[in-house]
Amino acid sequence: QVQLVESGGGLVQAGESLRLSCAASGSIFSINAMGWYRQAPGKQRELVASITNGGSTYYAVSVKGRFTISRDNAKNTWYLQMDSLKPEDTAVYYCKSYGGYGNNYWGQGTQVTVSS
């Protein structure tokens, strides 16, 4: 199993930055990719960004050019750098690990609130 713990959320003003962290423990070797998702009140959870072990990245159109996903192998931690934040980025952000045979795991989420 994989355990994921997100941190770094908070309340910021529009235009400011936050860096979210997702620390993994357990069967880290089984992780093939990591994704960051978000869920705003009354909306479906959506994929924001993802990164494979090979370094391939994906970004949702709404965050492309403002968010950057990365990984620190030494710390078993994935990051989501969020710049130029907008009020519409307000949501609970989750990380999700992807493993073989459908062994996927979610973190508990961290709240990001962007005021205008």
Coordinates of N, CA and C in Angstrom, one line a residue:
Q1 N 0.8 -1.2 0.0 CA 0.0 0.0 0.0 C 0.9 1.2 0.0
V2 N 0.2 2.3 -0.4 CA 0.9 3.6 -0.4 C 0.1 4.6 0.4
Q3 N 0.8 5.4 1.2 CA 0.2 6.4 2.0 C 0.6 7.8 1.5
L4 N -0.3 8.7 1.3 CA 0.0 10.0 0.8 C -0.5 11.0 1.7
V5 N 0.3 12.0 2.0 CA -0.1 13.1 2.9 C 0.2 14.5 2.2
E6 N -0.8 15.2 1.9 CA -0.7 16.5 1.3 C -0.5 17.6 2.4
S7 N 0.2 18.7 2.0 CA 0.4 19.8 2.8 C 0.6 21.0 1.9
G8 N 0.5 22.2 2.6 CA 0.9 23.4 1.8 C -0.3 24.3 1.4
G9 N -1.5 23.8 1.7 CA -2.6 24.6 1.3 C -2.8 25.8 2.3
G10 N -3.7 26.7 1.9 CA -3.9 27.9 2.7 C -4.7 28.9 2.0
L11 N -4.8 30.1 2.6 CA -5.5 31.2 2.1 C -4.6 32.3 1.5
V12 N -4.7 32.6 0.3 CA -3.9 33.6 -0.4 C -4.7 34.5 -1.2
Q13 N -4.1 35.6 -1.6 CA -4.8 36.6 -2.5 C -4.6 36.2 -3.9
A14 N -5.4 36.7 -4.8 CA -5.3 36.5 -6.2 C -3.9 37.0 -6.6
G15 N -3.2 36.2 -7.5 CA -1.9 36.6 -8.0 C -0.8 36.1 -7.2
E16 N -1.1 35.6 -6.0 CA 0.0 35.0 -5.2 C 0.3 33.5 -5.5
S17 N 1.2 32.9 -4.8 CA 1.6 31.6 -5.1 C 1.5 30.7 -3.9
L18 N 1.4 29.4 -4.1 CA 1.4 28.4 -3.1 C 2.2 27.2 -3.7
R19 N 2.8 26.4 -2.8 CA 3.4 25.1 -3.2 C 2.8 24.0 -2.4
L20 N 2.1 23.1 -3.0 CA 1.6 21.9 -2.4 C 2.6 20.8 -2.4
S21 N 2.6 20.0 -1.3 CA 3.5 18.9 -1.2 C 2.6 17.6 -1.0
C22 N 3.1 16.5 -1.6 CA 2.5 15.2 -1.4 C 3.6 14.2 -1.0
A23 N 3.6 13.9 0.2 CA 4.7 13.0 0.7 C 4.2 11.6 0.7
A24 N 4.9 10.7 0.1 CA 4.5 9.3 0.0 C 5.3 8.4 0.9
S25 N 4.7 7.3 1.4 CA 5.4 6.3 2.2 C 4.7 5.0 1.8
G26 N 5.4 3.9 2.3 CA 4.9 2.6 2.0 C 5.5 2.0 0.7
S27 N 4.7 1.4 -0.1 CA 5.2 0.8 -1.3 C 5.5 1.8 -2.4
I28 N 6.4 2.7 -2.2 CA 6.7 3.8 -3.1 C 7.2 3.2 -4.5
F29 N 7.9 2.1 -4.5 CA 8.4 1.5 -5.7 C 7.3 1.2 -6.7
S30 N 6.1 1.0 -6.2 CA 5.0 0.6 -7.0 C 4.3 1.8 -7.7
I31 N 4.7 3.0 -7.4 CA 4.1 4.2 -8.0 C 4.7 4.4 -9.4
N32 N 3.8 4.5 -10.4 CA 4.2 4.7 -11.8 C 4.0 6.2 -12.2
A33 N 3.1 6.8 -11.5 CA 2.8 8.2 -11.8 C 2.0 8.8 -10.7
M34 N 2.0 10.2 -10.6 CA 1.3 10.9 -9.6 C 0.5 12.0 -10.2
G35 N -0.7 12.2 -9.7 CA -1.6 13.2 -10.2 C -2.1 14.1 -9.1
W36 N -2.3 15.4 -9.5 CA -2.9 16.3 -8.6 C -4.3 16.6 -9.1
Y37 N -5.3 16.5 -8.2 CA -6.7 16.7 -8.5 C -7.2 17.9 -7.6
R38 N -8.3 18.4 -8.0 CA -9.0 19.4 -7.2 C -10.5 19.2 -7.3
Q39 N -11.1 19.6 -6.2 CA -12.6 19.6 -6.2 C -13.1 20.8 -5.5
A40 N -13.8 21.6 -6.3 CA -14.4 22.8 -5.7 C -15.9 22.5 -5.3
P41 N -16.4 23.3 -4.4 CA -17.8 23.0 -3.9 C -18.8 22.9 -5.0
G42 N -19.5 21.8 -5.0 CA -20.6 21.6 -6.0 C -20.1 21.1 -7.3
K43 N -18.8 20.9 -7.4 CA -18.2 20.5 -8.7 C -17.6 19.1 -8.6
Q44 N -17.4 18.5 -9.8 CA -16.7 17.2 -9.8 C -15.2 17.3 -9.6
R45 N -14.6 16.3 -9.1 CA -13.1 16.3 -8.9 C -12.5 16.3 -10.3
E46 N -11.5 17.1 -10.5 CA -10.9 17.2 -11.8 C -9.4 17.0 -11.7
L47 N -8.8 16.5 -12.8 CA -7.3 16.3 -12.9 C -6.7 17.7 -13.2
V48 N -5.8 18.1 -12.4 CA -5.1 19.4 -12.6 C -3.8 19.2 -13.3
A49 N -3.0 18.2 -12.9 CA -1.7 17.9 -13.4 C -1.2 16.5 -13.0
S50 N -0.3 16.0 -13.8 CA 0.2 14.7 -13.5 C 1.6 14.6 -14.0
I51 N 2.4 13.6 -13.5 CA 3.7 13.4 -13.9 C 4.0 11.9 -13.8
T52 N 4.7 11.3 -14.8 CA 5.1 9.9 -14.8 C 6.5 9.8 -14.2
N53 N 6.8 8.5 -14.0 CA 8.2 8.3 -13.5 C 9.2 8.7 -14.5
G54 N 8.8 8.7 -15.8 CA 9.7 9.1 -16.8 C 9.8 10.6 -17.0
G55 N 9.0 11.3 -16.2 CA 9.1 12.8 -16.3 C 8.1 13.4 -17.2
S56 N 7.2 12.6 -17.9 CA 6.2 13.2 -18.8 C 5.1 13.9 -17.9
T57 N 4.7 15.1 -18.3 CA 3.7 15.8 -17.6 C 2.5 16.1 -18.4
Y58 N 1.4 16.4 -17.6 CA 0.2 16.8 -18.2 C -0.4 17.9 -17.4
Y59 N -1.0 18.9 -18.0 CA -1.6 20.0 -17.3 C -3.0 20.2 -17.9
A60 N -4.0 20.5 -17.1 CA -5.3 20.9 -17.5 C -5.1 22.3 -18.2
V61 N -5.9 22.6 -19.1 CA -5.9 23.9 -19.9 C -6.0 25.0 -18.9
S62 N -6.8 24.9 -17.9 CA -7.1 26.0 -17.0 C -5.9 26.4 -16.1
V63 N -4.9 25.5 -16.0 CA -3.7 25.8 -15.2 C -2.4 25.8 -15.9
K64 N -2.4 25.5 -17.2 CA -1.2 25.4 -18.0 C -0.5 26.8 -18.0
G65 N 0.8 26.8 -17.8 CA 1.5 28.0 -17.7 C 1.5 28.7 -16.4
R66 N 0.7 28.2 -15.4 CA 0.7 28.8 -14.1 C 1.1 27.8 -13.0
F67 N 0.8 26.5 -13.3 CA 1.1 25.4 -12.3 C 2.3 24.6 -12.8
T68 N 3.1 24.0 -11.9 CA 4.2 23.2 -12.3 C 4.2 22.0 -11.4
I69 N 4.2 20.8 -11.9 CA 4.3 19.6 -11.1 C 5.7 19.1 -11.2
S70 N 6.2 18.6 -10.0 CA 7.6 18.1 -10.0 C 7.7 17.0 -8.9
R71 N 8.9 16.4 -8.8 CA 9.1 15.3 -7.9 C 10.5 15.4 -7.3
D72 N 10.6 15.2 -6.0 CA 11.9 15.1 -5.4 C 12.1 13.6 -5.0
N73 N 12.9 12.9 -5.8 CA 13.0 11.4 -5.5 C 13.6 11.2 -4.2
A74 N 14.6 12.0 -3.7 CA 15.2 11.7 -2.5 C 14.3 11.9 -1.3
K75 N 13.3 12.7 -1.5 CA 12.3 12.9 -0.4 C 11.0 12.2 -0.6
N76 N 10.9 11.4 -1.7 CA 9.6 10.7 -2.0 C 8.4 11.7 -1.9
T77 N 8.6 12.8 -2.5 CA 7.6 13.9 -2.4 C 7.4 14.5 -3.7
W78 N 6.1 14.7 -4.0 CA 5.7 15.3 -5.3 C 5.2 16.7 -4.9
Y79 N 5.4 17.7 -5.8 CA 5.0 19.0 -5.6 C 4.1 19.6 -6.7
L80 N 3.3 20.5 -6.3 CA 2.5 21.3 -7.3 C 2.7 22.8 -6.9
Q81 N 3.6 23.4 -7.8 CA 3.8 24.9 -7.6 C 2.7 25.6 -8.3
M82 N 2.0 26.4 -7.6 CA 0.9 27.2 -8.2 C 1.2 28.7 -8.1
D83 N 1.3 29.3 -9.3 CA 1.6 30.7 -9.4 C 0.4 31.4 -10.0
S84 N 0.4 32.7 -9.8 CA -0.7 33.5 -10.4 C -2.1 33.0 -10.1
L85 N -2.3 32.7 -8.8 CA -3.5 32.0 -8.4 C -4.7 32.9 -8.7
K86 N -5.8 32.3 -9.0 CA -7.1 33.0 -9.3 C -8.1 32.5 -8.3
P87 N -9.2 33.3 -8.1 CA -10.2 32.8 -7.2 C -10.8 31.5 -7.6
E88 N -10.9 31.2 -8.9 CA -11.4 30.0 -9.4 C -10.6 28.8 -9.2
D89 N -9.4 29.0 -8.7 CA -8.5 27.9 -8.2 C -8.9 27.4 -6.9
T90 N -9.8 28.1 -6.2 CA -10.2 27.6 -4.9 C -10.8 26.3 -4.9
A91 N -10.3 25.3 -4.1 CA -10.7 24.0 -4.1 C -10.0 23.2 -3.0
V92 N -10.4 22.0 -2.8 CA -9.6 21.0 -2.0 C -8.7 20.3 -3.1
Y93 N -7.4 20.3 -2.8 CA -6.5 19.6 -3.7 C -6.1 18.3 -3.1
Y94 N -6.1 17.3 -4.0 CA -5.7 15.9 -3.6 C -4.6 15.4 -4.5
C95 N -3.7 14.6 -4.0 CA -2.8 13.9 -4.8 C -3.3 12.4 -4.9
K96 N -3.0 11.8 -6.0 CA -3.4 10.4 -6.3 C -2.2 9.7 -6.9
S97 N -1.8 8.6 -6.4 CA -0.7 7.8 -6.9 C -1.3 6.7 -7.8
Y98 N -0.6 6.4 -8.9 CA -1.1 5.4 -9.8 C 0.0 4.2 -9.8
G99 N -0.5 3.0 -9.6 CA 0.3 1.9 -9.6 C -0.2 0.8 -10.5
G100 N 0.6 -0.3 -10.6 CA 0.1 -1.4 -11.4 C -1.1 -2.1 -10.9
Y101 N -1.8 -2.8 -11.8 CA -3.0 -3.6 -11.4 C -4.0 -2.7 -10.7
G102 N -4.1 -1.5 -11.0 CA -5.1 -0.6 -10.5 C -4.9 -0.2 -9.0
N103 N -3.7 -0.3 -8.6 CA -3.4 0.0 -7.2 C -3.1 1.5 -7.1
N104 N -4.2 2.3 -7.0 CA -4.2 3.7 -6.9 C -4.6 4.1 -5.5
Y105 N -4.0 5.2 -5.0 CA -4.3 5.7 -3.7 C -4.4 7.2 -3.7
W106 N -5.3 7.7 -2.8 CA -5.6 9.1 -2.6 C -5.0 9.6 -1.3
G107 N -4.6 10.9 -1.3 CA -4.3 11.6 -0.1 C -5.6 12.1 0.5
Q108 N -5.5 12.8 1.7 CA -6.6 13.3 2.4 C -7.1 14.6 1.9
G109 N -6.3 15.3 1.2 CA -6.7 16.6 0.6 C -6.2 17.8 1.4
T110 N -6.0 18.9 0.8 CA -5.6 20.1 1.4 C -6.3 21.3 0.8
Q111 N -6.8 22.2 1.6 CA -7.7 23.3 1.1 C -6.8 24.4 0.6
V112 N -7.2 24.9 -0.6 CA -6.6 26.1 -1.1 C -7.7 27.1 -1.4
T113 N -7.6 28.3 -0.8 CA -8.6 29.3 -0.9 C -7.9 30.6 -1.5
V114 N -8.4 31.1 -2.6 CA -7.8 32.3 -3.2 C -8.9 33.4 -3.2
S115 N -8.5 34.5 -2.5 CA -9.5 35.6 -2.4 C -9.2 36.6 -3.5
S116 N -10.2 37.3 -3.9 CA -10.1 38.3 -4.9 C -9.8 39.7 -4.4

